[in-house]
Each structure stands twice: as structure tokens, then as C-alpha cells.
Coordinates of C-alpha atoms in Angstrom, one line a residue:
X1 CA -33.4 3.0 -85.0
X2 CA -31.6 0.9 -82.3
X3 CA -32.0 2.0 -78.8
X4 CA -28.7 0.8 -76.8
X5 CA -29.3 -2.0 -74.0
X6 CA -29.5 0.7 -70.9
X7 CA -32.2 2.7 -73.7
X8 CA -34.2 -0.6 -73.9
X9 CA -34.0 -1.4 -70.4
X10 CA -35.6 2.3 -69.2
X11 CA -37.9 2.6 -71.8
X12 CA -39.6 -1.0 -71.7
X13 CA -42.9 -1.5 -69.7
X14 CA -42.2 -1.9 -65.7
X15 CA -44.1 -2.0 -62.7
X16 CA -43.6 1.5 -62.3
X17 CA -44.8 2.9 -65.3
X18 CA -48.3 0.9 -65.4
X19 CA -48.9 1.8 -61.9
X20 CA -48.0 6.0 -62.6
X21 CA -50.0 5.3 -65.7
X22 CA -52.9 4.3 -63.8
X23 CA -53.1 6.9 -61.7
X24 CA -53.5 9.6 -64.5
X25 CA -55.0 7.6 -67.3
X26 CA -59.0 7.9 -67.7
X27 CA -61.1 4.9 -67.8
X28 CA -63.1 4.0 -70.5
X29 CA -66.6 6.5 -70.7
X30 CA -69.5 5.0 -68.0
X31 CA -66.6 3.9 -65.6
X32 CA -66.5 5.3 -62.6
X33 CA -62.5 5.3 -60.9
X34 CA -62.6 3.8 -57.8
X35 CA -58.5 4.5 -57.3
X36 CA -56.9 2.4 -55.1
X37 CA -53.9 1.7 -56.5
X38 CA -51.3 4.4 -57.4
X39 CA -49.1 6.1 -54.4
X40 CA -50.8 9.4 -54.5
X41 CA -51.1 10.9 -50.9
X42 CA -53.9 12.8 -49.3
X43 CA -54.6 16.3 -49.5
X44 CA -54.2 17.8 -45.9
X45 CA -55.3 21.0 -45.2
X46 CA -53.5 21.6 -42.7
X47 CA -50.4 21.1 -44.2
X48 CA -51.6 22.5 -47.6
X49 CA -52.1 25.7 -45.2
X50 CA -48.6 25.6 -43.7
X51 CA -47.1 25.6 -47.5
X52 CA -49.4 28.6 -48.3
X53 CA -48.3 30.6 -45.9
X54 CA -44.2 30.5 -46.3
X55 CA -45.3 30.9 -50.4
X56 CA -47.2 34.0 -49.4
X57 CA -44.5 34.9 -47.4
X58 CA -42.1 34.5 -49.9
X59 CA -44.0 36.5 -52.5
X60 CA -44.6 39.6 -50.3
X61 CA -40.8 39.6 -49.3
X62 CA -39.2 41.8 -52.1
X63 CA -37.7 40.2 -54.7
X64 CA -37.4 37.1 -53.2
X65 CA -39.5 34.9 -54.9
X66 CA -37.7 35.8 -58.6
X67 CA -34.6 35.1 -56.3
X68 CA -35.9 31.7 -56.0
X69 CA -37.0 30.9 -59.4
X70 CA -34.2 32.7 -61.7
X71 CA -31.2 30.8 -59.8
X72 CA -29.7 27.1 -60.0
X73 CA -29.2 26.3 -56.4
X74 CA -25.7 23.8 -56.2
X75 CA -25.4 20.5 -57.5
X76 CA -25.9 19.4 -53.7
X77 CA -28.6 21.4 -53.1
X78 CA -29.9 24.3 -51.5
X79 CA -27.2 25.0 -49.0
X80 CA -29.4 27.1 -46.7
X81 CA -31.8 24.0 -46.6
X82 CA -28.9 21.5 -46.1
X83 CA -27.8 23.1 -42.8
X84 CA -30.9 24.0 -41.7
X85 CA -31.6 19.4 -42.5
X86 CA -28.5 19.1 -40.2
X87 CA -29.2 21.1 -37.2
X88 CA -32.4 19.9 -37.3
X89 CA -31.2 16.2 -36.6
X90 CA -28.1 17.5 -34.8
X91 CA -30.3 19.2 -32.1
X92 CA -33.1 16.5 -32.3
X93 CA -31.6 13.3 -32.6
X94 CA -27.7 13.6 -31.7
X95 CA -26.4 12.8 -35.3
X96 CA -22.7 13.9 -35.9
X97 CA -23.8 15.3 -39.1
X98 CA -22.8 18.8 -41.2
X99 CA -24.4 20.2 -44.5
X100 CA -21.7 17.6 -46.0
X101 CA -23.8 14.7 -45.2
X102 CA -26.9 16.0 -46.6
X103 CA -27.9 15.8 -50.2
X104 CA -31.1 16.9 -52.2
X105 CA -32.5 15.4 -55.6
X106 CA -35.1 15.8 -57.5
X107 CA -37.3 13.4 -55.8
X108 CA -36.4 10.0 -53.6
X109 CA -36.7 7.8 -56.4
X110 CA -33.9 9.7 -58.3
X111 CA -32.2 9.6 -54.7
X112 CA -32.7 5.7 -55.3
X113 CA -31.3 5.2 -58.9
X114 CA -28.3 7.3 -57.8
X115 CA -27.6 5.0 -55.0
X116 CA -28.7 1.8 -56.2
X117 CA -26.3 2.2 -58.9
X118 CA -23.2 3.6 -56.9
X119 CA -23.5 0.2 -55.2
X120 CA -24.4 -2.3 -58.3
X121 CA -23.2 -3.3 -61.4
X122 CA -19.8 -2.9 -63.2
X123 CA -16.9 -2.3 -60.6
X124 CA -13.6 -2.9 -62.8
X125 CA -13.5 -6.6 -63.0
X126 CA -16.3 -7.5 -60.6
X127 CA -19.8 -7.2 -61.1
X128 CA -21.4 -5.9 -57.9
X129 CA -24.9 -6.4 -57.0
X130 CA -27.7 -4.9 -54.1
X131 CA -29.3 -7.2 -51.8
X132 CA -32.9 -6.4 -50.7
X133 CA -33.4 -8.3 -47.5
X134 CA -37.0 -8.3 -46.7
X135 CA -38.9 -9.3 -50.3
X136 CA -41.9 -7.9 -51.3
X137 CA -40.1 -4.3 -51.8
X138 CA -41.1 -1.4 -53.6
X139 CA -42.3 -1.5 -57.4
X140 CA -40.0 1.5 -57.9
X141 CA -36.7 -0.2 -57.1
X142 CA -37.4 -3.2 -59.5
X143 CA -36.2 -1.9 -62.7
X144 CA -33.3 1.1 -61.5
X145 CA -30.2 -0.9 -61.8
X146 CA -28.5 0.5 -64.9
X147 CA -27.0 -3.3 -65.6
X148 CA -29.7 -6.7 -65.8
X149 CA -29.1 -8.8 -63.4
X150 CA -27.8 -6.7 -59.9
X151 CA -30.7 -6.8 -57.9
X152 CA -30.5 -9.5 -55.3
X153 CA -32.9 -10.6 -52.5
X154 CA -34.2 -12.4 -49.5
X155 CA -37.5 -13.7 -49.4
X156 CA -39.1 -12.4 -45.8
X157 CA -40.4 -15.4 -43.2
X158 CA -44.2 -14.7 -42.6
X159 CA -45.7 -15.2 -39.4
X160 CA -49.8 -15.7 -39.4
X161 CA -52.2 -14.4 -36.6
X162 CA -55.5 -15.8 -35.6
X163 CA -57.2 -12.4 -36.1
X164 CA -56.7 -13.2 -40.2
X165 CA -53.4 -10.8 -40.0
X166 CA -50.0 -11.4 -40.9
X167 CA -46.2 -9.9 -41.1
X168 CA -43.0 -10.1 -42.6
X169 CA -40.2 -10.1 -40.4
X170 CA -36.6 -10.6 -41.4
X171 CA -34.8 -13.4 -42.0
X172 CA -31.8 -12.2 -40.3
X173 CA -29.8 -15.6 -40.3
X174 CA -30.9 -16.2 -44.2
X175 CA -29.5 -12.6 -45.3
X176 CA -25.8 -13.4 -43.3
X177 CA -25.6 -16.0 -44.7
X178 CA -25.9 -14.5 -48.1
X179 CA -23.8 -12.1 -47.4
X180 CA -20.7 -14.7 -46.0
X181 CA -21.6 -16.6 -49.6
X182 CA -21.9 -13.6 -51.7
X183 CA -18.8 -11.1 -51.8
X184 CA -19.8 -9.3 -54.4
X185 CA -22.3 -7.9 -52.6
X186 CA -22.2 -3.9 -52.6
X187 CA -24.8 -2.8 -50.2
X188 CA -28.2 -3.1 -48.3
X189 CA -31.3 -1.9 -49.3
X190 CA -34.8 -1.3 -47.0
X191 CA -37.6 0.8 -47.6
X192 CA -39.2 1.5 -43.9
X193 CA -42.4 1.9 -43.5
X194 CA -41.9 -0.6 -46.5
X195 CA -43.9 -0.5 -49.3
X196 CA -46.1 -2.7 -50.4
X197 CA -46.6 -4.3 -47.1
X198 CA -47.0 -1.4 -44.6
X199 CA -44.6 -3.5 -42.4
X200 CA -42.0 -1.3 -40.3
X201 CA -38.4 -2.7 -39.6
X202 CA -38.2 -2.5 -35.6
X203 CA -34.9 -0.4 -34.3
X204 CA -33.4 -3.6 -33.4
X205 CA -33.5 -5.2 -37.1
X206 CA -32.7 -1.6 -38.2
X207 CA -29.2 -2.1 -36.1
X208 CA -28.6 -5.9 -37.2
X209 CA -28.7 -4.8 -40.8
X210 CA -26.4 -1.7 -40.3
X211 CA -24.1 -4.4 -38.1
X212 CA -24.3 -6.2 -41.2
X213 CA -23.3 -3.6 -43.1
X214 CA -20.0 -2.9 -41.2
X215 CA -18.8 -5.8 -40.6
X216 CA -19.1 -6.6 -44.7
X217 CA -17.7 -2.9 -45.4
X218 CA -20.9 -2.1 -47.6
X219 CA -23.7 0.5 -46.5
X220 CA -26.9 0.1 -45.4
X221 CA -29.8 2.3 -47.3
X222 CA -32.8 3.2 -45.8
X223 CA -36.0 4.8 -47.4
X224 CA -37.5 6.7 -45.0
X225 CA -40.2 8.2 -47.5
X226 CA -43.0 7.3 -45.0
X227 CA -41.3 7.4 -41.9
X228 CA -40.2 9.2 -39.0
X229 CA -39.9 12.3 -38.2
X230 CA -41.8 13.5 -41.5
X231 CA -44.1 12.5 -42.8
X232 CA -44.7 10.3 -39.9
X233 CA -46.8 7.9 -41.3
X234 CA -45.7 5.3 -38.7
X235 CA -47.7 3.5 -36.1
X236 CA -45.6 0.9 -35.0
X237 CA -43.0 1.6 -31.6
X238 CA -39.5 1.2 -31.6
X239 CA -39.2 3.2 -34.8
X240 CA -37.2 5.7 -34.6
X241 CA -35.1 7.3 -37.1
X242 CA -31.4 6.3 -37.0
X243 CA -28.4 7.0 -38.7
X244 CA -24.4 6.3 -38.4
X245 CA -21.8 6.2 -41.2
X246 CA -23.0 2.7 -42.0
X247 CA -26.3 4.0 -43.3
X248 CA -27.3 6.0 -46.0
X249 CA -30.9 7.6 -45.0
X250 CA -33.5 8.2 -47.8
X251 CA -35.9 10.7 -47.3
X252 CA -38.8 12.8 -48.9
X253 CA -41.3 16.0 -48.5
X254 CA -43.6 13.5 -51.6
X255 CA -46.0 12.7 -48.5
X256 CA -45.9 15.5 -46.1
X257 CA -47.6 17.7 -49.1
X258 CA -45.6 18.4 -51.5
X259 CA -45.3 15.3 -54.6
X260 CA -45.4 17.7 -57.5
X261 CA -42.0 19.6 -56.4
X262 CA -40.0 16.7 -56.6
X263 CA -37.9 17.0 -53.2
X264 CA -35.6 13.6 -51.9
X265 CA -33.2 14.5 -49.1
X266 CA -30.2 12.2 -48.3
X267 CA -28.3 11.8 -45.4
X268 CA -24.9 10.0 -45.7
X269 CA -21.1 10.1 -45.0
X270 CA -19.5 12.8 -46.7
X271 CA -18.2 11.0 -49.6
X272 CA -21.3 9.3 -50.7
X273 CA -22.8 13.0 -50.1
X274 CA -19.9 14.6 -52.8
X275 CA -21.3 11.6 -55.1
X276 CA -24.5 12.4 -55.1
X277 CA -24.1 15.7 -55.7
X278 CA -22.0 15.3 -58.9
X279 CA -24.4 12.6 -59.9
X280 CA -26.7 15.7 -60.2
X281 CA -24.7 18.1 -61.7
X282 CA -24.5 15.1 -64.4
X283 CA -28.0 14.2 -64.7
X284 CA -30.1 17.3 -64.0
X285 CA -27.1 20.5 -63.4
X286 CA -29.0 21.6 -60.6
X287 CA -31.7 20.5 -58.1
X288 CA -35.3 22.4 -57.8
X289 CA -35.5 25.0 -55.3
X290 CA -39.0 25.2 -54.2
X291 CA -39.5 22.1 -51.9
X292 CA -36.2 23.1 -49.8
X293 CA -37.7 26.9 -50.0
X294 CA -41.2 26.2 -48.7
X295 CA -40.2 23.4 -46.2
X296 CA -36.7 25.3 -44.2
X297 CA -38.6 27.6 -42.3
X298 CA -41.2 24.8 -41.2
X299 CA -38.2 22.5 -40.5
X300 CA -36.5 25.0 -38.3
X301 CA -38.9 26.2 -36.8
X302 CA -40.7 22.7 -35.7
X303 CA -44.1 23.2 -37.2
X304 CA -43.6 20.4 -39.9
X305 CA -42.3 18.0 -37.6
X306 CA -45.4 19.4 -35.4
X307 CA -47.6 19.2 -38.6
X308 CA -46.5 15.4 -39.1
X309 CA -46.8 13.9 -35.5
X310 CA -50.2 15.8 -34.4
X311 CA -51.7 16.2 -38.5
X312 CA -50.7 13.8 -41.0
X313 CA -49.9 10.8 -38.3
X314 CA -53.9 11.1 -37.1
X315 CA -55.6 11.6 -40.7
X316 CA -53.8 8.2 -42.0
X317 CA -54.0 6.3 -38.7
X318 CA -57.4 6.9 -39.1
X319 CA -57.7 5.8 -42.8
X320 CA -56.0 2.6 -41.9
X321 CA -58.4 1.4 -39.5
X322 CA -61.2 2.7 -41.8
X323 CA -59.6 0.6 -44.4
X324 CA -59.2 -2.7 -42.3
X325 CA -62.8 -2.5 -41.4
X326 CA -64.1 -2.2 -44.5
X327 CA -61.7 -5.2 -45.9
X328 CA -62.9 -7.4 -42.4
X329 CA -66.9 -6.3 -43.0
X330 CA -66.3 -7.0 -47.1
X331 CA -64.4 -10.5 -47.2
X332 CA -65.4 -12.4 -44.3
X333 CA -66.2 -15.6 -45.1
X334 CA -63.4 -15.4 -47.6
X335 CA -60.0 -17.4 -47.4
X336 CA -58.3 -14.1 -46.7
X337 CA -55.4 -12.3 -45.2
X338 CA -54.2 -8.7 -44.1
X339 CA -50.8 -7.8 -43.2
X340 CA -50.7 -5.4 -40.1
X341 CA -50.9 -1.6 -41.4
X342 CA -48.1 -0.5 -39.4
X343 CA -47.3 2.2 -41.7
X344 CA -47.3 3.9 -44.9
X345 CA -50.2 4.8 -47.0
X346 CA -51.4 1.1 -48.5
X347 CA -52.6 -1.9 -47.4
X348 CA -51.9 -5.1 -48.7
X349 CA -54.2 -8.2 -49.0
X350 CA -53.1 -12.4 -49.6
X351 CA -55.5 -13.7 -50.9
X352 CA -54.7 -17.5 -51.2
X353 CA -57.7 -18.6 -52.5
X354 CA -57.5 -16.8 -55.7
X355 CA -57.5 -19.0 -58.6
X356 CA -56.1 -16.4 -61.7
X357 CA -52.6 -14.3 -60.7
X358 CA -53.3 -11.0 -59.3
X359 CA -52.1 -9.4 -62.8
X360 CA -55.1 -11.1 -64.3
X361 CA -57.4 -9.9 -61.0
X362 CA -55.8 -6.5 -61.1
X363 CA -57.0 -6.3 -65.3
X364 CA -60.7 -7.6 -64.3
X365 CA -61.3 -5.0 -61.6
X366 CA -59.9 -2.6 -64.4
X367 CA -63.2 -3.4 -66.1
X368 CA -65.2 -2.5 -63.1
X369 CA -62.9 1.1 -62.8
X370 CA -61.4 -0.4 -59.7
X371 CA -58.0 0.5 -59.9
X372 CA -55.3 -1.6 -57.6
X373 CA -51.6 -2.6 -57.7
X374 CA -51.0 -6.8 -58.2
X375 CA -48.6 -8.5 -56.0
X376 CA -46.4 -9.4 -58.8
X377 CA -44.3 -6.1 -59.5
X378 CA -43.0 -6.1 -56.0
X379 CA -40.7 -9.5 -55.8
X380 CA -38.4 -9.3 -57.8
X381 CA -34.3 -10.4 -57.8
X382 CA -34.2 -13.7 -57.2
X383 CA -32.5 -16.7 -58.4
X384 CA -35.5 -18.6 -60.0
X385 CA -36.0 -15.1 -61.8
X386 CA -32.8 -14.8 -63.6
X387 CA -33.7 -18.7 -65.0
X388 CA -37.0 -17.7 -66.0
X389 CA -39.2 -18.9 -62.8
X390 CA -41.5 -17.0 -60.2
X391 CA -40.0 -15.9 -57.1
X392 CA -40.1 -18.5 -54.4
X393 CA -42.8 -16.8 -52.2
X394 CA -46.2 -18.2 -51.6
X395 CA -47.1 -14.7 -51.9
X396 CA -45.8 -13.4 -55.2
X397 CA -48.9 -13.7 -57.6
X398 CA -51.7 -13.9 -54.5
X399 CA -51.7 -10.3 -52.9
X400 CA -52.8 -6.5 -53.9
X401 CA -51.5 -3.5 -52.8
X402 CA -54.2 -1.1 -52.0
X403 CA -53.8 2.4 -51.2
X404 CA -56.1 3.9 -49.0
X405 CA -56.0 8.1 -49.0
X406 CA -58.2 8.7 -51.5
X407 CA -62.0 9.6 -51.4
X408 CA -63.5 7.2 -48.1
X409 CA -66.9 6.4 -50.6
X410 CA -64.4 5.5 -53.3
X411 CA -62.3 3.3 -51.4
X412 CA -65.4 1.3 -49.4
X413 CA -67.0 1.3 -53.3
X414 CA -63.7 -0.4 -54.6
X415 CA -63.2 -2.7 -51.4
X416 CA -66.5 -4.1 -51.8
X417 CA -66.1 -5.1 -55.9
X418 CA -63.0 -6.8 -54.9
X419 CA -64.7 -9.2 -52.0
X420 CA -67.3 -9.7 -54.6
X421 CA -64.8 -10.3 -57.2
X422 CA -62.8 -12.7 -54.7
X423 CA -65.9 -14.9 -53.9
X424 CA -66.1 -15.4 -58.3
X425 CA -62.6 -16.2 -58.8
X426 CA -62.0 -18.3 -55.8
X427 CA -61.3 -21.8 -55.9

């Protein structure tokens, strides 16, 4: 049996898979999981309340509910759901927008490989690729593009703080510049919060990149799976959501309570929108209807954007600073640093001392059931890669990703076998 080169390339080992993997696979017997790396939100119950309620609802309401489950909704989605998306940011945030700009797929990393691959690859005689401007990026994204080869990318500029923090920030006059050398370019990519990092794109790098994007006639894409105004898992300012016909918004119900019913939503310009949706008539016929059922009441009515700023915002804030306490109390003394949690649901930790890569690190704190995500997976697409070299990043095999919703014991259990594990492997 010969798988085909697109078979190969989707079925071989990635990033991805080992860190899903990890999230459901059992450790050997006498381990005990200490799960820090897999992107698994928080039960809330709040939220998990909220989501009760319209289901009950929904189940006392005639027939409803077999309504619900015995129909394919459109290729585009739900179209109750789509207008009631529309109003919502029509009312809220002044967006020009109908149901025609609004998409939904099963999930915003099918959202992703949809896009991603609009944008990259095989255009007649050119070969178009994606440029991800701010590198580390999302293990996800690594291995989507249908074609080798597409992904392109700007290492971020780092800038250190005396309080053993850092951040990325854009290097806004690296990624013109790539773009004025680079035609062949096809869009933008930016996950925001992004993951690994936790770092949040300000509004005014937001609008450079989406200037960007108009002035080389290519959109700008924007996952908005942590962001504002659900799930809300931002606590930077001058992060607002913001959209134009330049930008092609990303977003998800995954951490606002609902990852099992595999819910994206995207918000674009009418004819990426009528993409999309054949895209899903192609690859799935339909997209599921219970996310868009138990979430368009909430929507229109406020209470999950209400549920996100006063609920889900609070609980993670909170985790964060529980989780950078613990990493300060655990490594001092260690050569150590933590990029600013400005969002999301992870932390993630340089640790320049180290003296293995962080894929060996990440397989020894296996052994001790302390599960984490290594640095490597998340740079990817550059030049020295194609060639057969590591990206050119001081960061790419020095840093974890570590998420920090699960169980608080588990988390200050697993913080303090990495230190410990540091402090051994350190030069």
C-alpha cells in the first residue's frame, strides 16, 4: 500500500498529534499525571450552568431538540446563528457585516486548514506561500498546508525585563520587507492571544499588519480563539477585536465551554465567506448544530459575552498569577525566563541554561508523569528549515509551553519537578 504525498504528509507524526496524544494517553501504572501540557480548558461552572440551561430549554420545548439533531444545517452554517454572530458585532462593535460574512466549521482548526490553504500552495503557475509574522506560533498551524514547503515566517525581536520577564513584539520593518522581496506571498497569519507565548498583538500592530495586507492585496488572518469578546482570556489593553475587509477573523466557543462540539466561527468578506462554506459542503456536507444551538440565545442575549468578561476572564487571570508565582517561588536561583501572560491559557518558560533540547526535557519529565509541550513544535517555516537547520531563534529548542487550567495541586506538583529538573540538566 502507497499512501499519496498529501496521505503521508497528514498521517506522519506532528506537533499536534503528540501533544493531543498526550492529553488522553495514560501514563505508565505508579505515575501520577501532573498535566501541563495539552490545550484543554477549565471546567467553569458558571458557564457549564449557562449551557445547561438553553439544553434544558431546548429539550422541554416540543420537538425541538429532534429538530436539532435530525437536520443538516447549510454548508455555511446555522443561518439563525450566523445573523444572530452579525448583529451581535453590528450593534457592539460597528462592523459592516451580514450573515454573508460569517462562516461556521467544525472547529477553528478546520477554520484554519480551510484558510491556510485558500492562501498557499499551487495557484496556476505560482506557488503561493503564508507568512506568519511573529514566530513562535501555534503547534496547530505547523503541519496544515496541503503542499511542503508554504509556510513562511518572521522570527519575533525579544525584549528582556529586569523582573526575569520577556516579550515578543513584532518586527514590523523585517516582515515589509519580506513582503516587498516576496510576491508570492498570499496572506498574513496571527494567532492573538498567541499561542505558545501568551503574548497579545496591541491594536496598533493589529492595524500595521492589516495596512500590510492592503497595500500587498493579500488578507490578514486572525485567530481570535482566546480573545475578545469570548472567551476573553485577555489581560493586556488596547485589545480590542477588529475587523475590515482586509482581515479574516478566526474565532471559537473551544474555551468559553464548549471543546467537545467542535464550533469555529469566521468572519470575512463575502467571498472568502461563499469559500468556506463550499469548502464544507466538500469536506464534512454540513456543519454540527449544537454549539450554534446552545450558544445563539447567550450571544443575543449578552450573557456569554457577560459570562466571559465578569467569569471566565477572572478564573484565568487568576490562574496566571497563581502560575507565575509558583514558577518565581520554584526556579529562583535558576538562569530563567517568563514571557508576560498577557493572555491565553499557557505559560511559556526560556530556559537558557538548559543543556539537552526541550524535546529531550519534555521526554524526562514524561518519566516523572509531568506532562508539558517543548519549544520546538512551535517555530517552524523558515529558511534554515527547508535546508535541513533549526530555526534561527535563540529560543527554538530552550522554552516549554505550559498550560495552567488544570487541577492547582497538579500544576504547583508539576512546576516544582521541572525547577528541580532544571537545576540537574543545567549547564
Amino acid at each position: 500500500m502507497e499512501f499519496t504525498d498529501f496521505g503521508n504528509k497528514l498521517s506522519s507524526h506532528s506537533g499536534i498529534l503528540q501533544l493531543m496524544d498526550d492529553i488522553a494517553k495514560p501514563l505508565p501504572d505508579g505515575v501520577k499525571p501532573k498535566p501541563l501540557g495539552g490545550g484543554n480548558p477549565a471546567r467553569i461552572e458558571a458557564v457549564e450552568k449557562a449551557y445547561r440551561a438553553e439544553l434544558e430549554a431546548l429539550l422541554s420545548d416540543g420537538d425541538k431538540f429532534e429538530d436539532v439533531i435530525c437536520h443538516y444545517d447549510s454548508p455555511q452554517g446555522r443561518v439563525g446563528f450566523l445573523e444572530t454572530v452579525a448583529a451581535f458585532f453590528r450593534e457592539n462593535y460597528g462592523w459592516n457585516i451580514t450573515a454573508d460574512n460569517v462562516a461556521v466549521t467544525n472547529g477553528s482548526q478546520s477554520a484554519m486548514f480551510y484558510l491556510f490553504n485558500l492562501f498557499s500552495g499551487k495557484a496556476g503557475e505560482r506557488e503561493k506561500t503564508l507568512l506568519f509574522p511573529l514566530m513562535p506560533e501555534y503547534i496547530g498551524y505547523a503541519d496544515q498546508g496541503i503542499e511542503t514547503g508554504t509556510f513562511v515566517s518572521v522570527p519575533s525581536k525579544c525584549e528582556y525585563y529586569s523582573d526575569r520577564t520577556f516579550k515578543y513584539t513584532l518586527d514590523a520593518d523585517a516582515v515589509e520587507a519580506y513582503l516587498e522581496e516576496h510576491p508570492e506571498v498570499g496572506a498574513i497569519a496571527v494567532s492573538r492571544p498567541t499561542n505558545p507565548s501568551g503574548n497579545v498583538l496591541r491594536d496598533s500592530e493589529i492595524k500595521h499588519l492589516a495596512s500590510l495586507a492592503r497595500k500587498y492585496s493579500i488578507p490578514l488572518i486572525v485567530d481570535n480563539a482566546y480573545g475578545l469578546p469570548f472567551p476573553d482570556i485577555v489581560f493586556a489593553d488596547d485589545a480590542k477585536p477588529l475587523w475590515n475587509e482586509d482581515i479574516v477573523l478566526s474565532m471559537s466557543l473551544s474555551k468559553i465551554g464548549l471543546p467537545s462540539i467542535r464550533t469555529g466561527i469566521v468572519i470575512a468578506s463575502e467571498e472568502i465567506i461563499k469559500a468556506v462554506g463550499n469548502m464544507n459542503a466538500i469536506a464534512a456536507l454540513a456543519t454540527g448544530s449544537m454549539g450554534p444551538v446552545l450558544a445563539e440565545n447567550l450571544l443575543r442575549t449578552g450573557e456569554l459575552t457577560r459570562l466571559a468578561s465578569e467569569v471566565v476572564r477572572p478564573f484565568y487571570k487568576a490562574k496566571a498569577e497563581r502560575m507565575e508565582s509558583l514558577i518565581r517561588e520554584h526556579f529562583e536561583g535558576t538562569e530563567y525566563y517568563l514571557h508576560r501572560i498577557e493572555g491565553s491559557i499557557f505559560c511559556w518558560i526560556y530556559l537558557p541554561g538548559l543543556k539537552i533540547s526541550t524535546l529531550e526535557f519534555y521526554a524526562e519529565l514524561m518519566k516523572d508523569g509531568v506532562v508539558t509541550v517543548p519549544g520546538e513544535y512551535f517555530f517552524f517555516g523558515s529558511e534554515e528549515q527547508k535546508t535541513g537547520g533549526c530555526y534561527p531563534h535563540p529560543h527554538y529548542d530552550k522554552c516549554l509551553r505550559l498550560n495552567y487550567s488544570g487541577d492547582d495541586e497538579l500544576i504547583a506538583e508539576g512546576i516544582a519537578i521541572i525547577a528541580k529538573r532544571y537545576r540537574e540538566q543545567s549547564r
